[in-house]
Amino acid sequence: MAIFITKQDYIKRISLDSFRRQRRNTRGVTGMKTRDEDDLQHFFVANMHDRLLVFTNRGQVYSLEVMDLPEGGRSAKGLALVNLLPISQDETVTTVIPVTSFDPDSYLIMLTHQAYIKKVQMSEFANIRRSGIIAITLNDGDQLGWVRPSTGKSDVIIGTGDGMCIRYSEEELRPLGRSARGVRAITLRDGDRIVGFDAIETADANYVLVVTNDGYGKRVRMDEFRQQGRGGIGLIGTKFKFPHSRLASLRVVHAGEEMMIATANGVVVRQKIDDISIQGRMATGVRLQQLADDDSVVSVTPIVEPSPEADSAEEGKVDEAKGGEESGEA
């Protein structure tokens, strides 16, 4: 399933089959019709039977089942998330993590806008009450920005709007409790900000995909980003085509995968990773998506599709459960 959340926290799910694969440098198709003064903020892929960990800017985490989300077509506006979760007015969703199991040997790595990072055992989030629980303690003015799952033996790679990137071993992050703040992740230059990060989980995670706000992107071989110490400035990860260009997303990808790019106006394009040019860190990339003048890239998501048998089996279980409930009420 493809799941969309807007800046004003409207949510929906839609089948991945609704998005056919397109060539590079095309406009894409509407993935979500947004309301006036609202933009698409988050896009990700999950299995029907996954649980969603919904993290907010205030460092809270809530829990949802994918099957409980409203399903709609590509032009549907979705349902206000406040109808599903007790999110307060000053709270917004910043990251959603689909979870299949809460393995005690797995972790979640969290990164804030003020560049604090920490990792917490996945099992700490196995039992979340309806009102939510604390995921991270924040300094005044700071917000939780990103969360990624890890194996505990990953490398971390972080990207900034100015195109700087830093990679270091997850072993530099000792496991902390949910109430801890974390440690310094990266040193930001004046005016720069973090725009994304990912975990390098396997030896064959062979590319870093960097995409700019104006639709340019490239694959960079992983070995071009050498390991550094935590808290440094990092290396140049990309150059820009235009003065107004900024890095919008950084993701770890594999050959043979697909990915989807989503824009603020709700336009989505699905492409093969192998169609994206391999370039060095100092290159500007190639155009991945044609954008309207008032649009910009907000999210890039690698696609790992579940097997059709797995989804069919799960949907069958859901139908059986619903049938049992209905016959019991009759």
Tab-separated table of C-alpha atoms in Angstrom:
chain	number	residue	atom	x	y	z
A	1	MET	CA	0.000	0.000	0.000
A	2	ALA	CA	1.052	3.602	-0.666
A	3	ILE	CA	0.236	5.940	2.227
A	4	PHE	CA	0.019	9.732	1.989
A	5	ILE	CA	-0.077	12.353	4.761
A	6	THR	CA	-0.448	16.099	4.148
A	7	LYS	CA	1.025	18.998	6.103
A	8	GLN	CA	-2.378	19.494	7.763
A	9	ASP	CA	-2.389	15.797	8.741
A	10	TYR	CA	-4.881	14.299	6.302
A	11	ILE	CA	-4.143	10.633	5.594
A	12	LYS	CA	-5.154	7.909	3.152
A	13	ARG	CA	-3.911	4.638	1.683
A	14	ILE	CA	-4.017	3.536	-1.936
A	15	SER	CA	-2.833	0.451	-3.802
A	16	LEU	CA	0.627	0.674	-5.359
A	17	ASP	CA	-0.925	-0.701	-8.549
A	18	SER	CA	-2.543	2.721	-9.017
A	19	PHE	CA	0.872	4.072	-10.023
A	20	ARG	CA	2.331	2.659	-13.211
A	21	ARG	CA	6.061	2.885	-13.792
A	22	GLN	CA	7.113	5.933	-15.848
A	23	ARG	CA	10.260	7.086	-17.593
A	24	ARG	CA	12.652	9.552	-16.060
A	25	ASN	CA	11.907	13.261	-16.684
A	26	THR	CA	8.104	12.890	-16.776
A	27	ARG	CA	5.540	14.852	-14.770
A	28	GLY	CA	3.969	11.945	-12.904
A	29	VAL	CA	0.345	11.520	-11.838
A	30	THR	CA	-1.788	12.865	-9.013
A	31	GLY	CA	-1.279	10.808	-5.874
A	32	MET	CA	-3.397	12.904	-3.522
A	33	LYS	CA	-5.671	15.872	-4.051
A	34	THR	CA	-4.715	18.457	-1.433
A	35	ARG	CA	-6.920	21.133	0.109
A	36	ASP	CA	-6.282	24.852	-0.326
A	37	GLU	CA	-3.132	25.936	1.546
A	38	ASP	CA	-2.252	22.296	2.254
A	39	ASP	CA	0.685	20.342	0.793
A	40	LEU	CA	1.672	16.706	0.659
A	41	GLN	CA	4.212	16.152	3.421
A	42	HIS	CA	4.856	12.402	3.786
A	43	PHE	CA	4.672	9.435	1.465
A	44	PHE	CA	5.713	5.861	2.258
A	45	VAL	CA	4.995	2.229	1.407
A	46	ALA	CA	3.714	-0.394	3.876
A	47	ASN	CA	2.160	-3.860	3.933
A	48	MET	CA	-1.533	-4.203	4.745
A	49	HIS	CA	-0.780	-6.053	8.002
A	50	ASP	CA	1.912	-3.636	9.274
A	51	ARG	CA	1.605	-1.509	12.365
A	52	LEU	CA	2.507	2.154	11.877
A	53	LEU	CA	4.563	4.047	14.447
A	54	VAL	CA	3.510	7.670	13.989
A	55	PHE	CA	6.118	10.129	15.311
A	56	THR	CA	5.344	13.818	15.821
A	57	ASN	CA	7.389	17.002	16.004
A	58	ARG	CA	6.954	17.074	19.790
A	59	GLY	CA	8.743	13.746	20.237
A	60	GLN	CA	5.602	11.683	20.840
A	61	VAL	CA	4.830	8.384	19.115
A	62	TYR	CA	1.408	6.868	18.424
A	63	SER	CA	0.366	3.532	16.929
A	64	LEU	CA	-1.990	2.732	14.023
A	65	GLU	CA	-2.826	-0.326	11.951
A	66	VAL	CA	-2.518	0.072	8.169
A	67	MET	CA	-5.868	-1.682	7.699
A	68	ASP	CA	-7.549	1.022	9.828
A	69	LEU	CA	-6.565	3.797	7.407
A	70	PRO	CA	-9.157	5.105	4.927
A	71	GLU	CA	-8.657	3.789	1.400
A	72	GLY	CA	-9.271	6.127	-1.528
A	73	GLY	CA	-8.492	6.756	-5.150
A	74	ARG	CA	-5.679	8.962	-6.406
A	75	SER	CA	-7.892	12.075	-6.311
A	76	ALA	CA	-9.281	11.463	-2.796
A	77	LYS	CA	-8.355	13.989	-0.090
A	78	GLY	CA	-8.127	11.536	2.793
A	79	LEU	CA	-9.308	11.667	6.408
A	80	ALA	CA	-8.116	14.034	9.131
A	81	LEU	CA	-5.649	12.098	11.282
A	82	VAL	CA	-7.217	13.583	14.418
A	83	ASN	CA	-10.127	11.187	13.787
A	84	LEU	CA	-7.739	8.266	14.280
A	85	LEU	CA	-5.237	9.570	16.854
A	86	PRO	CA	-5.444	12.063	19.776
A	87	ILE	CA	-2.948	14.501	18.239
A	88	SER	CA	-3.016	18.008	19.737
A	89	GLN	CA	-3.405	21.192	17.680
A	90	ASP	CA	0.271	22.151	17.963
A	91	GLU	CA	1.444	18.659	16.975
A	92	THR	CA	2.272	17.503	13.431
A	93	VAL	CA	3.417	14.188	12.004
A	94	THR	CA	7.100	14.148	11.051
A	95	THR	CA	7.838	10.461	10.393
A	96	VAL	CA	5.882	7.221	10.076
A	97	ILE	CA	7.627	3.833	10.394
A	98	PRO	CA	5.864	0.647	9.222
A	99	VAL	CA	6.700	-2.239	11.578
A	100	THR	CA	6.109	-5.951	11.022
A	101	SER	CA	7.639	-7.176	14.308
A	102	PHE	CA	9.307	-5.681	17.385
A	103	ASP	CA	12.586	-7.595	17.345
A	104	PRO	CA	14.654	-6.785	20.476
A	105	ASP	CA	17.790	-6.877	18.307
A	106	SER	CA	16.422	-4.088	16.079
A	107	TYR	CA	16.543	-0.364	16.762
A	108	LEU	CA	15.024	2.952	15.771
A	109	ILE	CA	17.417	5.845	15.122
A	110	MET	CA	15.960	9.323	15.684
A	111	LEU	CA	17.276	12.650	14.415
A	112	THR	CA	16.096	16.140	15.401
A	113	HIS	CA	16.204	19.435	13.521
A	114	GLN	CA	18.845	20.743	15.943
A	115	ALA	CA	21.011	17.735	14.958
A	116	TYR	CA	20.643	15.494	17.995
A	117	ILE	CA	20.630	11.762	17.274
A	118	LYS	CA	19.909	8.677	19.360
A	119	LYS	CA	18.939	5.028	18.966
A	120	VAL	CA	16.380	3.105	20.990
A	121	GLN	CA	15.547	-0.606	21.000
A	122	MET	CA	12.535	-1.368	18.796
A	123	SER	CA	10.958	-3.372	21.629
A	124	GLU	CA	10.516	-0.122	23.620
A	125	PHE	CA	7.639	0.689	21.244
A	126	ALA	CA	5.821	-2.657	21.280
A	127	ASN	CA	3.093	-1.442	23.654
A	128	ILE	CA	1.912	2.092	22.947
A	129	ARG	CA	-1.190	3.357	24.746
A	130	ARG	CA	-3.814	5.234	22.766
A	131	SER	CA	-2.658	8.604	24.142
A	132	GLY	CA	0.871	7.930	22.831
A	133	ILE	CA	4.212	7.749	24.633
A	134	ILE	CA	7.412	9.808	24.686
A	135	ALA	CA	9.927	8.784	22.012
A	136	ILE	CA	12.580	11.460	22.664
A	137	THR	CA	13.136	14.444	24.962
A	138	LEU	CA	13.705	17.698	23.062
A	139	ASN	CA	15.471	20.966	23.829
A	140	ASP	CA	13.393	24.148	23.744
A	141	GLY	CA	12.727	25.014	20.110
A	142	ASP	CA	13.840	21.623	18.786
A	143	GLN	CA	11.632	19.159	16.914
A	144	LEU	CA	11.884	15.488	16.016
A	145	GLY	CA	12.419	15.293	12.271
A	146	TRP	CA	13.336	11.770	11.133
A	147	VAL	CA	13.281	8.168	12.323
A	148	ARG	CA	14.811	5.135	10.598
A	149	PRO	CA	14.895	1.431	11.564
A	150	SER	CA	18.276	-0.270	11.897
A	151	THR	CA	19.866	-3.614	12.678
A	152	GLY	CA	22.200	-2.205	15.318
A	153	LYS	CA	25.174	-2.757	12.984
A	154	SER	CA	24.373	-0.128	10.366
A	155	ASP	CA	26.101	3.014	9.226
A	156	VAL	CA	24.223	6.308	9.399
A	157	ILE	CA	24.237	8.847	6.555
A	158	ILE	CA	22.814	12.366	6.975
A	159	GLY	CA	22.217	15.021	4.306
A	160	THR	CA	21.703	18.794	4.573
A	161	GLY	CA	19.985	21.348	2.367
A	162	ASP	CA	23.349	22.728	1.227
A	163	GLY	CA	24.318	19.275	-0.050
A	164	MET	CA	26.660	18.225	2.755
A	165	CYS	CA	26.611	14.553	3.818
A	166	ILE	CA	28.182	12.683	6.710
A	167	ARG	CA	28.483	8.922	7.212
A	168	TYR	CA	29.543	7.139	10.392
A	169	SER	CA	29.074	3.848	12.190
A	170	GLU	CA	25.993	3.257	14.289
A	171	GLU	CA	28.370	1.836	16.904
A	172	GLU	CA	29.059	5.474	17.830
A	173	LEU	CA	25.488	5.576	19.172
A	174	ARG	CA	24.941	3.576	22.345
A	175	PRO	CA	21.319	2.530	22.986
A	176	LEU	CA	19.389	5.046	25.095
A	177	GLY	CA	15.993	5.115	26.774
A	178	ARG	CA	12.948	6.822	25.307
A	179	SER	CA	13.289	9.852	27.577
A	180	ALA	CA	16.905	10.629	26.575
A	181	ARG	CA	17.822	13.521	24.265
A	182	GLY	CA	20.680	11.988	22.308
A	183	VAL	CA	24.076	13.260	21.119
A	184	ARG	CA	25.377	15.601	18.420
A	185	ALA	CA	24.874	14.086	14.954
A	186	ILE	CA	26.415	16.645	12.588
A	187	THR	CA	27.780	20.183	12.714
A	188	LEU	CA	25.652	22.506	10.567
A	189	ARG	CA	27.041	25.560	8.834
A	190	ASP	CA	25.217	28.877	9.303
A	191	GLY	CA	21.927	28.831	7.418
A	192	ASP	CA	22.077	25.109	6.649
A	193	ARG	CA	19.587	22.512	7.893
A	194	ILE	CA	19.133	18.749	7.897
A	195	VAL	CA	16.827	17.438	5.156
A	196	GLY	CA	17.128	13.690	5.576
A	197	PHE	CA	19.043	10.656	6.713
A	198	ASP	CA	19.069	6.904	6.251
A	199	ALA	CA	20.594	3.736	7.678
A	200	ILE	CA	23.008	1.697	5.558
A	201	GLU	CA	21.924	-1.752	6.665
A	202	THR	CA	23.621	-4.202	4.289
A	203	ALA	CA	26.887	-4.620	2.434
A	204	ASP	CA	25.032	-4.530	-0.886
A	205	ALA	CA	23.378	-1.161	-0.174
A	206	ASN	CA	25.427	0.165	-3.010
A	207	TYR	CA	24.114	3.656	-3.773
A	208	VAL	CA	23.051	6.873	-2.121
A	209	LEU	CA	20.180	8.489	-4.018
A	210	VAL	CA	20.180	12.279	-3.719
A	211	VAL	CA	17.270	14.334	-5.072
A	212	THR	CA	16.931	18.118	-5.114
A	213	ASN	CA	13.833	20.226	-4.519
A	214	ASP	CA	13.617	21.058	-8.232
A	215	GLY	CA	13.542	17.444	-9.405
A	216	TYR	CA	17.201	16.688	-10.199
A	217	GLY	CA	18.879	13.598	-8.827
A	218	LYS	CA	21.601	10.977	-9.162
A	219	ARG	CA	22.955	7.786	-7.696
A	220	VAL	CA	26.311	8.046	-5.928
A	221	ARG	CA	28.325	4.920	-5.162
A	222	MET	CA	28.389	4.242	-1.460
A	223	ASP	CA	32.188	4.096	-1.283
A	224	GLU	CA	32.371	7.788	-2.258
A	225	PHE	CA	31.095	8.558	1.247
A	226	ARG	CA	33.880	7.398	3.533
A	227	GLN	CA	33.216	6.848	7.216
A	228	GLN	CA	33.911	9.882	9.398
A	229	GLY	CA	33.544	10.660	13.068
A	230	ARG	CA	30.155	11.575	14.492
A	231	GLY	CA	29.475	15.302	14.799
A	232	GLY	CA	31.618	16.562	11.911
A	233	ILE	CA	30.663	18.822	8.984
A	234	GLY	CA	30.753	16.000	6.439
A	235	LEU	CA	31.580	15.902	2.718
A	236	ILE	CA	29.996	17.546	-0.307
A	237	GLY	CA	27.310	15.126	-1.500
A	238	THR	CA	26.069	17.058	-4.511
A	239	LYS	CA	26.458	20.244	-6.481
A	240	PHE	CA	23.394	22.162	-7.679
A	241	LYS	CA	22.109	23.084	-11.121
A	242	PHE	CA	20.606	26.440	-10.056
A	243	PRO	CA	21.219	28.995	-7.265
A	244	HIS	CA	17.831	28.230	-5.665
A	245	SER	CA	18.380	24.453	-5.671
A	246	ARG	CA	18.600	22.576	-2.374
A	247	LEU	CA	18.893	18.929	-1.417
A	248	ALA	CA	15.385	17.605	-0.676
A	249	SER	CA	15.961	13.915	0.044
A	250	LEU	CA	18.729	11.393	0.647
A	251	ARG	CA	17.995	7.649	0.597
A	252	VAL	CA	20.011	4.424	0.494
A	253	VAL	CA	18.991	2.315	-2.531
A	254	HIS	CA	19.873	-0.943	-4.292
A	255	ALA	CA	20.171	-1.836	-7.957
A	256	GLY	CA	16.966	-3.405	-9.257
A	257	GLU	CA	14.659	-1.500	-6.901
A	258	GLU	CA	12.033	1.059	-7.780
A	259	MET	CA	11.281	4.342	-6.065
A	260	MET	CA	8.543	6.955	-5.951
A	261	ILE	CA	9.019	10.712	-5.866
A	262	ALA	CA	6.224	12.817	-4.345
A	263	THR	CA	5.823	16.595	-4.623
A	264	ALA	CA	4.170	19.234	-2.445
A	265	ASN	CA	1.244	19.445	-4.894
A	266	GLY	CA	0.563	15.719	-4.528
A	267	VAL	CA	2.098	14.597	-7.840
A	268	VAL	CA	3.818	11.193	-7.780
A	269	VAL	CA	6.147	9.506	-10.259
A	270	ARG	CA	7.294	5.879	-10.042
A	271	GLN	CA	10.674	5.013	-11.588
A	272	LYS	CA	13.305	2.294	-11.757
A	273	ILE	CA	16.399	2.990	-9.681
A	274	ASP	CA	18.515	1.583	-12.525
A	275	ASP	CA	17.257	4.360	-14.847
A	276	ILE	CA	18.900	7.021	-12.674
A	277	SER	CA	22.392	8.101	-13.696
A	278	ILE	CA	25.393	7.087	-11.552
A	279	GLN	CA	27.502	10.196	-10.928
A	280	GLY	CA	30.146	11.433	-8.534
A	281	ARG	CA	29.600	13.581	-5.461
A	282	MET	CA	30.518	16.788	-7.301
A	283	ALA	CA	27.995	16.298	-10.152
A	284	THR	CA	24.578	18.008	-10.329
A	285	GLY	CA	22.523	15.010	-11.421
A	286	VAL	CA	19.885	14.660	-14.151
A	287	ARG	CA	16.254	15.701	-14.223
A	288	LEU	CA	14.113	12.985	-12.645
A	289	GLN	CA	10.744	14.730	-12.702
A	290	GLN	CA	9.175	17.665	-14.518
A	291	LEU	CA	7.708	20.070	-11.946
A	292	ALA	CA	5.188	22.887	-12.168
A	293	ASP	CA	6.609	26.321	-11.321
A	294	ASP	CA	4.939	26.317	-7.897
A	295	ASP	CA	5.828	22.717	-7.015
A	296	SER	CA	8.798	21.034	-5.312
A	297	VAL	CA	9.957	17.560	-4.287
A	298	VAL	CA	9.090	16.672	-0.681
A	299	SER	CA	9.619	12.912	-0.433
A	300	VAL	CA	11.488	10.035	-2.077
A	301	THR	CA	10.598	6.469	-1.095
A	302	PRO	CA	12.291	3.231	-2.230
A	303	ILE	CA	9.712	0.528	-2.956
A	304	VAL	CA	9.974	-2.925	-1.451
A	305	GLU	CA	6.743	-4.585	-2.503
A	306	PRO	CA	5.246	-7.481	-0.519
A	307	SER	CA	4.544	-10.692	-2.389
A	308	PRO	CA	1.003	-10.852	-3.851
A	309	GLU	CA	0.412	-14.069	-1.892
A	310	ALA	CA	1.266	-12.388	1.408
A	311	ASP	CA	-1.072	-9.460	0.820
A	312	SER	CA	-3.879	-11.723	-0.437
A	313	ALA	CA	-3.553	-13.964	2.601
A	314	GLU	CA	-3.641	-11.002	4.944
A	315	GLU	CA	-6.654	-9.452	3.213
A	316	GLY	CA	-8.402	-12.825	3.503
A	317	LYS	CA	-7.790	-12.845	7.242
A	318	VAL	CA	-9.208	-9.328	7.522
A	319	ASP	CA	-12.324	-10.290	5.534
A	320	GLU	CA	-12.847	-13.377	7.703
A	321	ALA	CA	-12.523	-11.306	10.872
A	322	LYS	CA	-15.015	-8.745	9.589
A	323	GLY	CA	-17.403	-11.507	8.577
A	324	GLY	CA	-17.204	-13.047	12.036
A	325	GLU	CA	-17.928	-9.731	13.711
A	326	GLU	CA	-20.930	-9.089	11.478
A	327	SER	CA	-22.435	-12.533	12.043
A	328	GLY	CA	-21.900	-12.162	15.778
A	329	GLU	CA	-23.813	-8.893	15.850
A	330	ALA	CA	-26.704	-10.240	13.795
